[in-house]
Amino acid sequence: MSPLRHPHPLTEQAQRAAQTAADAAGVTLRDEHDLERHREIEALLVSVWGMSPQGAPIPFDVLRGISHAGCNISTAYLPDGRVCGAAVALVTPDHGSYSLIAGVAPGIGDKGVGFALKQHQRAWCLERGIETMSWTFDPLVSRNARFNLAKLGAHVTEYARNFYGIMDDEINAQDESDRLVAVWPLASEDSVACSEGRPRDVELPPAEDSTVLATGPDGEAHLLRSGDTLWARAPRDIVALRTQNPDLAAAWRRELREVFESAFAADRTADGVTRDGWYRLSPALASEASMLKNPENAR
């Protein structure tokens, strides 16, 4: 799919933001079409997730087909030419986009490569008049949640139980694959601000302004109410917990499943995550006000 003749008005802003993010991370970004590079991307994804009985997370021949179909394979390269990150997205029938996978080479997760890749995807979409990207992520991985909601400006109103079935890769360690469905309105004010390095930071209210509604599997508060807003805590390091105490990890899965499903049934929106892993679950009225402010982003 080639860029539209009349791209989105925010295209230039998105392109500048993507270039700034790439410069800050010390990488070069491009939409990759080369077969041998697709083999390198497959190897990168294996280095992140390992091999499952089904093989690589996305085999190179599938990457080749995705590229040939005109969809997006955003790729990050170090100055020496090595692939250090990749993000793969499809174009959906409703003229949105769906991100299948995004990964960064082990050891450079804090360099800003993942952020640069997502900004490159945002620019790629807006060049083609695509204003929304969605993907799924594990609600228990608070680091990813903060990246998606705070650093990118996405939000969540949907919880999908056991989305992929039981996961047997090296990271998920036989866990159920419950997922939150992130929706990223690429043209929203929040997304523009985030792209320019102004994240949607939120802070947990003071203890005196909050009521504890429930404790987590570790015995500490994990669900709070402050005014009309709920706050739900995820575990600090679920990947390590799955190895050290799989029963406790499974208990966290059940606990947060109940919280999110109940919150979304009441029309709440997860629209922020604190640095220490508390999700903000805003009430329906706040969500509606945000959409009225940006009506093109209403679901």
PDB file of C-alpha atoms in Angstrom:
ATOM      1  CA  MET A   1       0.000   0.000   0.000  1.00  0.00           C
ATOM      2  CA  SER A   2       1.590   3.264  -1.127  1.00  0.00           C
ATOM      3  CA  PRO A   3       1.070   6.585   0.675  1.00  0.00           C
ATOM      4  CA  LEU A   4      -2.069   8.519  -0.246  1.00  0.00           C
ATOM      5  CA  ARG A   5      -1.771  11.486  -2.587  1.00  0.00           C
ATOM      6  CA  HIS A   6      -3.289  13.703   0.123  1.00  0.00           C
ATOM      7  CA  PRO A   7      -1.774  12.470   3.413  1.00  0.00           C
ATOM      8  CA  HIS A   8      -3.154  13.216   6.858  1.00  0.00           C
ATOM      9  CA  PRO A   9      -2.518  16.802   8.077  1.00  0.00           C
ATOM     10  CA  LEU A  10      -0.429  15.436  10.963  1.00  0.00           C
ATOM     11  CA  THR A  11       1.892  13.439   8.684  1.00  0.00           C
ATOM     12  CA  GLU A  12       4.754  15.930   8.819  1.00  0.00           C
ATOM     13  CA  GLN A  13       4.511  16.214  12.604  1.00  0.00           C
ATOM     14  CA  ALA A  14       4.572  12.411  12.899  1.00  0.00           C
ATOM     15  CA  GLN A  15       7.555  12.123  10.565  1.00  0.00           C
ATOM     16  CA  ARG A  16       9.489  14.707  12.565  1.00  0.00           C
ATOM     17  CA  ALA A  17       8.610  12.991  15.847  1.00  0.00           C
ATOM     18  CA  ALA A  18       9.723   9.615  14.484  1.00  0.00           C
ATOM     19  CA  GLN A  19      13.039  11.053  13.293  1.00  0.00           C
ATOM     20  CA  THR A  20      13.623  12.783  16.643  1.00  0.00           C
ATOM     21  CA  ALA A  21      12.918   9.510  18.473  1.00  0.00           C
ATOM     22  CA  ALA A  22      15.269   7.610  16.148  1.00  0.00           C
ATOM     23  CA  ASP A  23      18.054  10.148  16.679  1.00  0.00           C
ATOM     24  CA  ALA A  24      17.605   9.961  20.457  1.00  0.00           C
ATOM     25  CA  ALA A  25      17.792   6.158  20.344  1.00  0.00           C
ATOM     26  CA  GLY A  26      20.793   6.166  17.998  1.00  0.00           C
ATOM     27  CA  VAL A  27      19.089   4.084  15.322  1.00  0.00           C
ATOM     28  CA  THR A  28      17.950   4.294  11.718  1.00  0.00           C
ATOM     29  CA  LEU A  29      14.314   3.387  10.988  1.00  0.00           C
ATOM     30  CA  ARG A  30      12.755   2.120   7.790  1.00  0.00           C
ATOM     31  CA  ASP A  31       9.917   0.039   6.430  1.00  0.00           C
ATOM     32  CA  GLU A  32      11.735  -3.184   5.496  1.00  0.00           C
ATOM     33  CA  HIS A  33      11.033  -5.145   2.287  1.00  0.00           C
ATOM     34  CA  ASP A  34      14.280  -7.097   1.807  1.00  0.00           C
ATOM     35  CA  LEU A  35      14.127 -10.910   2.096  1.00  0.00           C
ATOM     36  CA  GLU A  36      17.448 -11.316   3.900  1.00  0.00           C
ATOM     37  CA  ARG A  37      16.510  -8.599   6.344  1.00  0.00           C
ATOM     38  CA  HIS A  38      13.278 -10.499   7.025  1.00  0.00           C
ATOM     39  CA  ARG A  39      15.442 -13.464   8.038  1.00  0.00           C
ATOM     40  CA  GLU A  40      17.325 -11.175  10.448  1.00  0.00           C
ATOM     41  CA  ILE A  41      14.052  -9.882  11.867  1.00  0.00           C
ATOM     42  CA  GLU A  42      12.886 -13.454  12.483  1.00  0.00           C
ATOM     43  CA  ALA A  43      16.145 -14.108  14.383  1.00  0.00           C
ATOM     44  CA  LEU A  44      15.640 -10.931  16.409  1.00  0.00           C
ATOM     45  CA  LEU A  45      12.121 -11.971  17.414  1.00  0.00           C
ATOM     46  CA  VAL A  46      13.431 -15.402  18.448  1.00  0.00           C
ATOM     47  CA  SER A  47      16.096 -13.685  20.589  1.00  0.00           C
ATOM     48  CA  VAL A  48      13.318 -11.832  22.417  1.00  0.00           C
ATOM     49  CA  TRP A  49      10.639 -14.553  22.815  1.00  0.00           C
ATOM     50  CA  GLY A  50      12.577 -17.749  22.154  1.00  0.00           C
ATOM     51  CA  MET A  51      11.260 -20.645  20.113  1.00  0.00           C
ATOM     52  CA  SER A  52       7.982 -22.389  20.879  1.00  0.00           C
ATOM     53  CA  PRO A  53       6.975 -25.861  19.629  1.00  0.00           C
ATOM     54  CA  GLN A  54       5.339 -23.997  16.720  1.00  0.00           C
ATOM     55  CA  GLY A  55       8.614 -22.298  15.778  1.00  0.00           C
ATOM     56  CA  ALA A  56       9.602 -18.623  15.566  1.00  0.00           C
ATOM     57  CA  PRO A  57       7.173 -15.936  16.789  1.00  0.00           C
ATOM     58  CA  ILE A  58       6.749 -14.856  13.138  1.00  0.00           C
ATOM     59  CA  PRO A  59       8.696 -16.871  10.506  1.00  0.00           C
ATOM     60  CA  PHE A  60      10.581 -14.946   7.837  1.00  0.00           C
ATOM     61  CA  ASP A  61       8.355 -16.239   5.033  1.00  0.00           C
ATOM     62  CA  VAL A  62       5.296 -14.811   6.800  1.00  0.00           C
ATOM     63  CA  LEU A  63       7.144 -11.511   7.228  1.00  0.00           C
ATOM     64  CA  ARG A  64       7.887 -11.629   3.520  1.00  0.00           C
ATOM     65  CA  GLY A  65       4.194 -12.046   2.732  1.00  0.00           C
ATOM     66  CA  ILE A  66       3.172  -9.231   5.088  1.00  0.00           C
ATOM     67  CA  SER A  67       5.645  -6.903   3.391  1.00  0.00           C
ATOM     68  CA  HIS A  68       4.586  -7.954  -0.110  1.00  0.00           C
ATOM     69  CA  ALA A  69       0.937  -7.277   0.800  1.00  0.00           C
ATOM     70  CA  GLY A  70       1.843  -3.645   1.468  1.00  0.00           C
ATOM     71  CA  CYS A  71       1.616  -3.801   5.239  1.00  0.00           C
ATOM     72  CA  ASN A  72       4.157  -2.436   7.690  1.00  0.00           C
ATOM     73  CA  ILE A  73       7.408  -3.904   8.986  1.00  0.00           C
ATOM     74  CA  SER A  74       9.096  -1.055  10.839  1.00  0.00           C
ATOM     75  CA  THR A  75      12.714  -1.948  11.503  1.00  0.00           C
ATOM     76  CA  ALA A  76      15.433  -0.308  13.603  1.00  0.00           C
ATOM     77  CA  TYR A  77      19.130  -0.571  12.736  1.00  0.00           C
ATOM     78  CA  LEU A  78      22.213   0.220  14.795  1.00  0.00           C
ATOM     79  CA  PRO A  79      24.949   2.356  13.202  1.00  0.00           C
ATOM     80  CA  ASP A  80      26.817  -0.820  12.215  1.00  0.00           C
ATOM     81  CA  GLY A  81      23.772  -2.051  10.250  1.00  0.00           C
ATOM     82  CA  ARG A  82      22.557  -4.705  12.679  1.00  0.00           C
ATOM     83  CA  VAL A  83      18.821  -5.126  13.202  1.00  0.00           C
ATOM     84  CA  CYS A  84      18.000  -4.154  16.798  1.00  0.00           C
ATOM     85  CA  GLY A  85      14.213  -3.829  16.757  1.00  0.00           C
ATOM     86  CA  ALA A  86      11.128  -4.499  14.681  1.00  0.00           C
ATOM     87  CA  ALA A  87       7.381  -3.866  14.782  1.00  0.00           C
ATOM     88  CA  VAL A  88       4.920  -5.542  12.410  1.00  0.00           C
ATOM     89  CA  ALA A  89       1.452  -4.175  11.594  1.00  0.00           C
ATOM     90  CA  LEU A  90      -1.406  -5.085   9.259  1.00  0.00           C
ATOM     91  CA  VAL A  91      -3.989  -2.837   7.643  1.00  0.00           C
ATOM     92  CA  THR A  92      -7.512  -3.768   8.754  1.00  0.00           C
ATOM     93  CA  PRO A  93     -10.755  -3.820   6.709  1.00  0.00           C
ATOM     94  CA  ASP A  94     -12.078  -0.722   8.491  1.00  0.00           C
ATOM     95  CA  HIS A  95      -8.968   1.192   7.389  1.00  0.00           C
ATOM     96  CA  GLY A  96      -7.318   0.978  10.753  1.00  0.00           C
ATOM     97  CA  SER A  97      -4.153  -0.912  11.613  1.00  0.00           C
ATOM     98  CA  TYR A  98      -3.330  -3.827  13.884  1.00  0.00           C
ATOM     99  CA  SER A  99       0.114  -4.343  15.404  1.00  0.00           C
ATOM    100  CA  LEU A 100       1.000  -8.042  15.494  1.00  0.00           C
ATOM    101  CA  ILE A 101       4.283  -7.845  17.365  1.00  0.00           C
ATOM    102  CA  ALA A 102       6.996  -5.420  18.440  1.00  0.00           C
ATOM    103  CA  GLY A 103      10.328  -6.336  19.959  1.00  0.00           C
ATOM    104  CA  VAL A 104      13.736  -4.883  20.761  1.00  0.00           C
ATOM    105  CA  ALA A 105      17.020  -6.793  21.040  1.00  0.00           C
ATOM    106  CA  PRO A 106      17.923  -7.918  24.584  1.00  0.00           C
ATOM    107  CA  GLY A 107      20.084  -5.444  26.460  1.00  0.00           C
ATOM    108  CA  ILE A 108      18.868  -2.241  24.800  1.00  0.00           C
ATOM    109  CA  GLY A 109      15.309  -2.070  26.134  1.00  0.00           C
ATOM    110  CA  ASP A 110      15.936   1.285  27.847  1.00  0.00           C
ATOM    111  CA  LYS A 111      17.466   3.081  24.855  1.00  0.00           C
ATOM    112  CA  GLY A 112      14.202   4.310  23.354  1.00  0.00           C
ATOM    113  CA  VAL A 113      14.236   1.951  20.362  1.00  0.00           C
ATOM    114  CA  GLY A 114      10.718   0.652  21.045  1.00  0.00           C
ATOM    115  CA  PHE A 115       9.351   4.193  21.270  1.00  0.00           C
ATOM    116  CA  ALA A 116      11.066   5.125  18.008  1.00  0.00           C
ATOM    117  CA  LEU A 117       9.572   2.083  16.269  1.00  0.00           C
ATOM    118  CA  LYS A 118       6.042   2.978  17.367  1.00  0.00           C
ATOM    119  CA  GLN A 119       6.502   6.570  16.212  1.00  0.00           C
ATOM    120  CA  HIS A 120       7.671   5.262  12.834  1.00  0.00           C
ATOM    121  CA  GLN A 121       4.518   3.117  12.674  1.00  0.00           C
ATOM    122  CA  ARG A 122       2.398   6.150  13.573  1.00  0.00           C
ATOM    123  CA  ALA A 123       3.940   8.170  10.742  1.00  0.00           C
ATOM    124  CA  TRP A 124       3.528   5.255   8.295  1.00  0.00           C
ATOM    125  CA  CYS A 125      -0.165   5.011   9.145  1.00  0.00           C
ATOM    126  CA  LEU A 126      -0.894   8.729   9.002  1.00  0.00           C
ATOM    127  CA  GLU A 127       0.835   8.958   5.599  1.00  0.00           C
ATOM    128  CA  ARG A 128      -1.866   6.570   4.401  1.00  0.00           C
ATOM    129  CA  GLY A 129      -4.781   8.278   6.111  1.00  0.00           C
ATOM    130  CA  ILE A 130      -4.969   5.607   8.847  1.00  0.00           C
ATOM    131  CA  GLU A 131      -5.841   7.185  12.210  1.00  0.00           C
ATOM    132  CA  THR A 132      -6.071   4.215  14.601  1.00  0.00           C
ATOM    133  CA  MET A 133      -3.773   1.366  15.585  1.00  0.00           C
ATOM    134  CA  SER A 134      -4.694  -1.420  17.995  1.00  0.00           C
ATOM    135  CA  TRP A 135      -2.852  -4.363  19.560  1.00  0.00           C
ATOM    136  CA  THR A 136      -3.017  -6.639  22.579  1.00  0.00           C
ATOM    137  CA  PHE A 137      -0.735  -6.798  25.613  1.00  0.00           C
ATOM    138  CA  ASP A 138      -0.529  -8.721  28.861  1.00  0.00           C
ATOM    139  CA  PRO A 139      -2.204  -6.734  31.680  1.00  0.00           C
ATOM    140  CA  LEU A 140       0.220  -8.239  34.191  1.00  0.00           C
ATOM    141  CA  VAL A 141       3.291  -6.689  32.508  1.00  0.00           C
ATOM    142  CA  SER A 142       3.098  -3.225  34.043  1.00  0.00           C
ATOM    143  CA  ARG A 143       6.192  -1.978  32.205  1.00  0.00           C
ATOM    144  CA  ASN A 144       4.499  -2.574  28.843  1.00  0.00           C
ATOM    145  CA  ALA A 145       1.239  -1.119  30.143  1.00  0.00           C
ATOM    146  CA  ARG A 146       2.945   2.134  31.087  1.00  0.00           C
ATOM    147  CA  PHE A 147       4.677   2.283  27.705  1.00  0.00           C
ATOM    148  CA  ASN A 148       1.392   1.816  25.846  1.00  0.00           C
ATOM    149  CA  LEU A 149      -0.857   4.084  27.897  1.00  0.00           C
ATOM    150  CA  ALA A 150       1.501   6.715  29.281  1.00  0.00           C
ATOM    151  CA  LYS A 151       4.298   7.018  26.705  1.00  0.00           C
ATOM    152  CA  LEU A 152       2.228   6.465  23.551  1.00  0.00           C
ATOM    153  CA  GLY A 153      -1.219   7.755  24.565  1.00  0.00           C
ATOM    154  CA  ALA A 154      -3.259   4.596  23.939  1.00  0.00           C
ATOM    155  CA  HIS A 155      -6.274   3.533  26.022  1.00  0.00           C
ATOM    156  CA  VAL A 156      -8.122   0.290  26.802  1.00  0.00           C
ATOM    157  CA  THR A 157     -11.803  -0.628  27.098  1.00  0.00           C
ATOM    158  CA  GLU A 158     -11.636  -4.342  26.258  1.00  0.00           C
ATOM    159  CA  TYR A 159     -10.335  -7.426  28.089  1.00  0.00           C
ATOM    160  CA  ALA A 160      -9.813 -10.655  26.097  1.00  0.00           C
ATOM    161  CA  ARG A 161      -9.596 -13.894  28.103  1.00  0.00           C
ATOM    162  CA  ASN A 162      -6.928 -16.417  27.056  1.00  0.00           C
ATOM    163  CA  PHE A 163      -6.549 -14.655  23.707  1.00  0.00           C
ATOM    164  CA  TYR A 164      -3.893 -17.028  22.291  1.00  0.00           C
ATOM    165  CA  GLY A 165      -4.639 -20.047  24.474  1.00  0.00           C
ATOM    166  CA  ILE A 166      -1.946 -21.348  26.843  1.00  0.00           C
ATOM    167  CA  MET A 167       1.372 -19.719  25.941  1.00  0.00           C
ATOM    168  CA  ASP A 168       4.405 -21.995  25.643  1.00  0.00           C
ATOM    169  CA  ASP A 169       7.164 -19.552  24.713  1.00  0.00           C
ATOM    170  CA  GLU A 170      10.077 -18.766  27.032  1.00  0.00           C
ATOM    171  CA  ILE A 171       8.617 -15.513  28.415  1.00  0.00           C
ATOM    172  CA  ASN A 172       5.018 -16.569  29.135  1.00  0.00           C
ATOM    173  CA  ALA A 173       5.912 -19.932  30.706  1.00  0.00           C
ATOM    174  CA  GLN A 174       2.630 -21.865  30.290  1.00  0.00           C
ATOM    175  CA  ASP A 175       0.493 -18.961  31.486  1.00  0.00           C
ATOM    176  CA  GLU A 176      -2.987 -18.190  30.201  1.00  0.00           C
ATOM    177  CA  SER A 177      -2.861 -15.465  27.591  1.00  0.00           C
ATOM    178  CA  ASP A 178      -5.371 -12.894  28.884  1.00  0.00           C
ATOM    179  CA  ARG A 179      -4.854  -9.624  27.034  1.00  0.00           C
ATOM    180  CA  LEU A 180      -5.890  -5.997  27.161  1.00  0.00           C
ATOM    181  CA  VAL A 181      -6.752  -4.505  23.768  1.00  0.00           C
ATOM    182  CA  ALA A 182      -4.941  -1.193  23.324  1.00  0.00           C
ATOM    183  CA  VAL A 183      -6.440   1.417  21.003  1.00  0.00           C
ATOM    184  CA  TRP A 184      -4.056   4.136  19.857  1.00  0.00           C
ATOM    185  CA  PRO A 185      -5.796   7.182  18.297  1.00  0.00           C
ATOM    186  CA  LEU A 186      -2.858   8.378  16.219  1.00  0.00           C
ATOM    187  CA  ALA A 187      -4.177  11.898  15.663  1.00  0.00           C
ATOM    188  CA  SER A 188      -5.348  12.664  19.206  1.00  0.00           C
ATOM    189  CA  GLU A 189      -3.913  15.498  21.271  1.00  0.00           C
ATOM    190  CA  ASP A 190      -2.505  12.982  23.772  1.00  0.00           C
ATOM    191  CA  SER A 191      -0.754  10.991  21.039  1.00  0.00           C
ATOM    192  CA  VAL A 192       0.751  14.122  19.522  1.00  0.00           C
ATOM    193  CA  ALA A 193       2.001  15.250  22.936  1.00  0.00           C
ATOM    194  CA  CYS A 194       3.440  11.804  23.687  1.00  0.00           C
ATOM    195  CA  SER A 195       5.179  11.683  20.311  1.00  0.00           C
ATOM    196  CA  GLU A 196       6.956  14.914  21.233  1.00  0.00           C
ATOM    197  CA  GLY A 197       8.179  13.601  24.573  1.00  0.00           C
ATOM    198  CA  ARG A 198       5.331  14.766  26.804  1.00  0.00           C
ATOM    199  CA  PRO A 199       3.923  11.518  28.221  1.00  0.00           C
ATOM    200  CA  ARG A 200       0.512  11.168  29.827  1.00  0.00           C
ATOM    201  CA  ASP A 201       1.863  10.804  33.352  1.00  0.00           C
ATOM    202  CA  VAL A 202      -0.541  10.002  36.165  1.00  0.00           C
ATOM    203  CA  GLU A 203       0.079   9.785  39.902  1.00  0.00           C
ATOM    204  CA  LEU A 204      -1.658   7.673  42.533  1.00  0.00           C
ATOM    205  CA  PRO A 205      -3.774   9.899  44.804  1.00  0.00           C
ATOM    206  CA  PRO A 206      -2.637  10.404  48.412  1.00  0.00           C
ATOM    207  CA  ALA A 207      -3.622   7.628  50.823  1.00  0.00           C
ATOM    208  CA  GLU A 208      -5.926   9.962  52.744  1.00  0.00           C
ATOM    209  CA  ASP A 209      -7.927  10.568  49.549  1.00  0.00           C
ATOM    210  CA  SER A 210      -8.312   6.871  48.700  1.00  0.00           C
ATOM    211  CA  THR A 211     -10.328   3.912  49.944  1.00  0.00           C
ATOM    212  CA  VAL A 212      -8.895   0.396  49.715  1.00  0.00           C
ATOM    213  CA  LEU A 213     -11.455  -1.858  48.023  1.00  0.00           C
ATOM    214  CA  ALA A 214      -9.398  -5.069  47.806  1.00  0.00           C
ATOM    215  CA  THR A 215      -6.001  -6.574  48.557  1.00  0.00           C
ATOM    216  CA  GLY A 216      -3.962  -8.499  46.033  1.00  0.00           C
ATOM    217  CA  PRO A 217      -2.522 -12.034  46.175  1.00  0.00           C
ATOM    218  CA  ASP A 218       0.526 -10.593  47.971  1.00  0.00           C
ATOM    219  CA  GLY A 219      -1.677  -9.242  50.789  1.00  0.00           C
ATOM    220  CA  GLU A 220      -1.171  -5.581  49.888  1.00  0.00           C
ATOM    221  CA  ALA A 221      -3.736  -3.111  48.576  1.00  0.00           C
ATOM    222  CA  HIS A 222      -4.318  -3.556  44.882  1.00  0.00           C
ATOM    223  CA  LEU A 223      -7.689  -1.873  44.185  1.00  0.00           C
ATOM    224  CA  LEU A 224      -8.426   1.675  45.324  1.00  0.00           C
ATOM    225  CA  ARG A 225     -11.185   4.197  44.827  1.00  0.00           C
ATOM    226  CA  SER A 226     -10.505   7.913  44.802  1.00  0.00           C
ATOM    227  CA  GLY A 227     -13.527  10.014  43.908  1.00  0.00           C
ATOM    228  CA  ASP A 228     -15.029   8.471  40.776  1.00  0.00           C
ATOM    229  CA  THR A 229     -11.758   6.849  39.696  1.00  0.00           C
ATOM    230  CA  LEU A 230     -10.512   3.329  40.389  1.00  0.00           C
ATOM    231  CA  TRP A 231      -6.843   2.362  40.605  1.00  0.00           C
ATOM    232  CA  ALA A 232      -5.678  -1.252  40.110  1.00  0.00           C
ATOM    233  CA  ARG A 233      -2.141  -2.492  40.801  1.00  0.00           C
ATOM    234  CA  ALA A 234      -0.251  -5.041  38.702  1.00  0.00           C
ATOM    235  CA  PRO A 235       2.686  -7.079  40.086  1.00  0.00           C
ATOM    236  CA  ARG A 236       6.155  -5.566  39.806  1.00  0.00           C
ATOM    237  CA  ASP A 237       7.789  -8.338  37.711  1.00  0.00           C
ATOM    238  CA  ILE A 238       5.388 -10.983  36.440  1.00  0.00           C
ATOM    239  CA  VAL A 239       8.038 -12.632  34.231  1.00  0.00           C
ATOM    240  CA  ALA A 240      10.219 -13.447  37.255  1.00  0.00           C
ATOM    241  CA  LEU A 241       7.156 -14.353  39.343  1.00  0.00           C
ATOM    242  CA  ARG A 242       6.015 -16.954  36.789  1.00  0.00           C
ATOM    243  CA  THR A 243       9.317 -18.762  37.322  1.00  0.00           C
ATOM    244  CA  GLN A 244       9.636 -18.269  41.080  1.00  0.00           C
ATOM    245  CA  ASN A 245       6.014 -18.809  42.114  1.00  0.00           C
ATOM    246  CA  PRO A 246       3.673 -19.856  39.273  1.00  0.00           C
ATOM    247  CA  ASP A 247       0.723 -20.281  41.665  1.00  0.00           C
ATOM    248  CA  LEU A 248       1.035 -16.669  42.827  1.00  0.00           C
ATOM    249  CA  ALA A 249       1.371 -15.509  39.205  1.00  0.00           C
ATOM    250  CA  ALA A 250      -1.841 -17.381  38.326  1.00  0.00           C
ATOM    251  CA  ALA A 251      -3.597 -15.771  41.297  1.00  0.00           C
ATOM    252  CA  TRP A 252      -2.627 -12.334  39.985  1.00  0.00           C
ATOM    253  CA  ARG A 253      -4.051 -13.279  36.599  1.00  0.00           C
ATOM    254  CA  ARG A 254      -7.426 -14.182  38.148  1.00  0.00           C
ATOM    255  CA  GLU A 255      -7.474 -11.096  40.365  1.00  0.00           C
ATOM    256  CA  LEU A 256      -6.833  -8.576  37.611  1.00  0.00           C
ATOM    257  CA  ARG A 257      -9.138 -10.408  35.210  1.00  0.00           C
ATOM    258  CA  GLU A 258     -12.025  -9.807  37.603  1.00  0.00           C
ATOM    259  CA  VAL A 259     -11.088  -6.161  38.138  1.00  0.00           C
ATOM    260  CA  PHE A 260     -10.766  -5.277  34.456  1.00  0.00           C
ATOM    261  CA  GLU A 261     -13.827  -7.175  33.295  1.00  0.00           C
ATOM    262  CA  SER A 262     -15.956  -5.509  35.968  1.00  0.00           C
ATOM    263  CA  ALA A 263     -14.522  -2.072  35.198  1.00  0.00           C
ATOM    264  CA  PHE A 264     -15.059  -2.343  31.453  1.00  0.00           C
ATOM    265  CA  ALA A 265     -18.596  -3.685  31.948  1.00  0.00           C
ATOM    266  CA  ALA A 266     -19.242  -0.410  33.808  1.00  0.00           C
ATOM    267  CA  ASP A 267     -17.874   1.572  30.821  1.00  0.00           C
ATOM    268  CA  ARG A 268     -14.621   2.517  32.509  1.00  0.00           C
ATOM    269  CA  THR A 269     -11.465   3.164  30.476  1.00  0.00           C
ATOM    270  CA  ALA A 270      -7.885   2.303  31.401  1.00  0.00           C
ATOM    271  CA  ASP A 271      -6.169   5.520  30.338  1.00  0.00           C
ATOM    272  CA  GLY A 272      -3.008   5.745  32.411  1.00  0.00           C
ATOM    273  CA  VAL A 273      -0.445   3.784  34.443  1.00  0.00           C
ATOM    274  CA  THR A 274       1.784   5.116  37.220  1.00  0.00           C
ATOM    275  CA  ARG A 275       5.499   4.427  37.290  1.00  0.00           C
ATOM    276  CA  ASP A 276       4.956   1.762  39.963  1.00  0.00           C
ATOM    277  CA  GLY A 277       2.277  -0.143  38.066  1.00  0.00           C
ATOM    278  CA  TRP A 278      -1.121   1.251  39.102  1.00  0.00           C
ATOM    279  CA  TYR A 279      -3.676   1.422  36.285  1.00  0.00           C
ATOM    280  CA  ARG A 280      -6.057   4.368  36.266  1.00  0.00           C
ATOM    281  CA  LEU A 281      -9.609   3.261  35.435  1.00  0.00           C
ATOM    282  CA  SER A 282     -11.521   6.425  34.588  1.00  0.00           C
ATOM    283  CA  PRO A 283     -15.325   6.573  34.732  1.00  0.00           C
ATOM    284  CA  ALA A 284     -17.531   6.726  31.644  1.00  0.00           C
ATOM    285  CA  LEU A 285     -18.137  10.463  31.894  1.00  0.00           C
ATOM    286  CA  ALA A 286     -14.410  11.219  31.753  1.00  0.00           C
ATOM    287  CA  SER A 287     -14.014   8.942  28.732  1.00  0.00           C
ATOM    288  CA  GLU A 288     -16.952  10.584  26.957  1.00  0.00           C
ATOM    289  CA  ALA A 289     -15.536  14.036  27.625  1.00  0.00           C
ATOM    290  CA  SER A 290     -12.212  12.982  26.083  1.00  0.00           C
ATOM    291  CA  MET A 291     -13.956  11.702  22.961  1.00  0.00           C
ATOM    292  CA  LEU A 292     -16.021  14.876  22.642  1.00  0.00           C
ATOM    293  CA  LYS A 293     -12.759  16.786  22.745  1.00  0.00           C
ATOM    294  CA  ASN A 294     -11.461  14.577  19.914  1.00  0.00           C
ATOM    295  CA  PRO A 295     -14.631  13.291  18.189  1.00  0.00           C
ATOM    296  CA  GLU A 296     -12.741  11.674  15.320  1.00  0.00           C
ATOM    297  CA  ASN A 297     -11.298   9.224  17.833  1.00  0.00           C
ATOM    298  CA  ALA A 298     -14.622   7.892  19.176  1.00  0.00           C
ATOM    299  CA  ARG A 299     -14.953   4.138  18.870  1.00  0.00           C
TER     300      ARG A 299
END
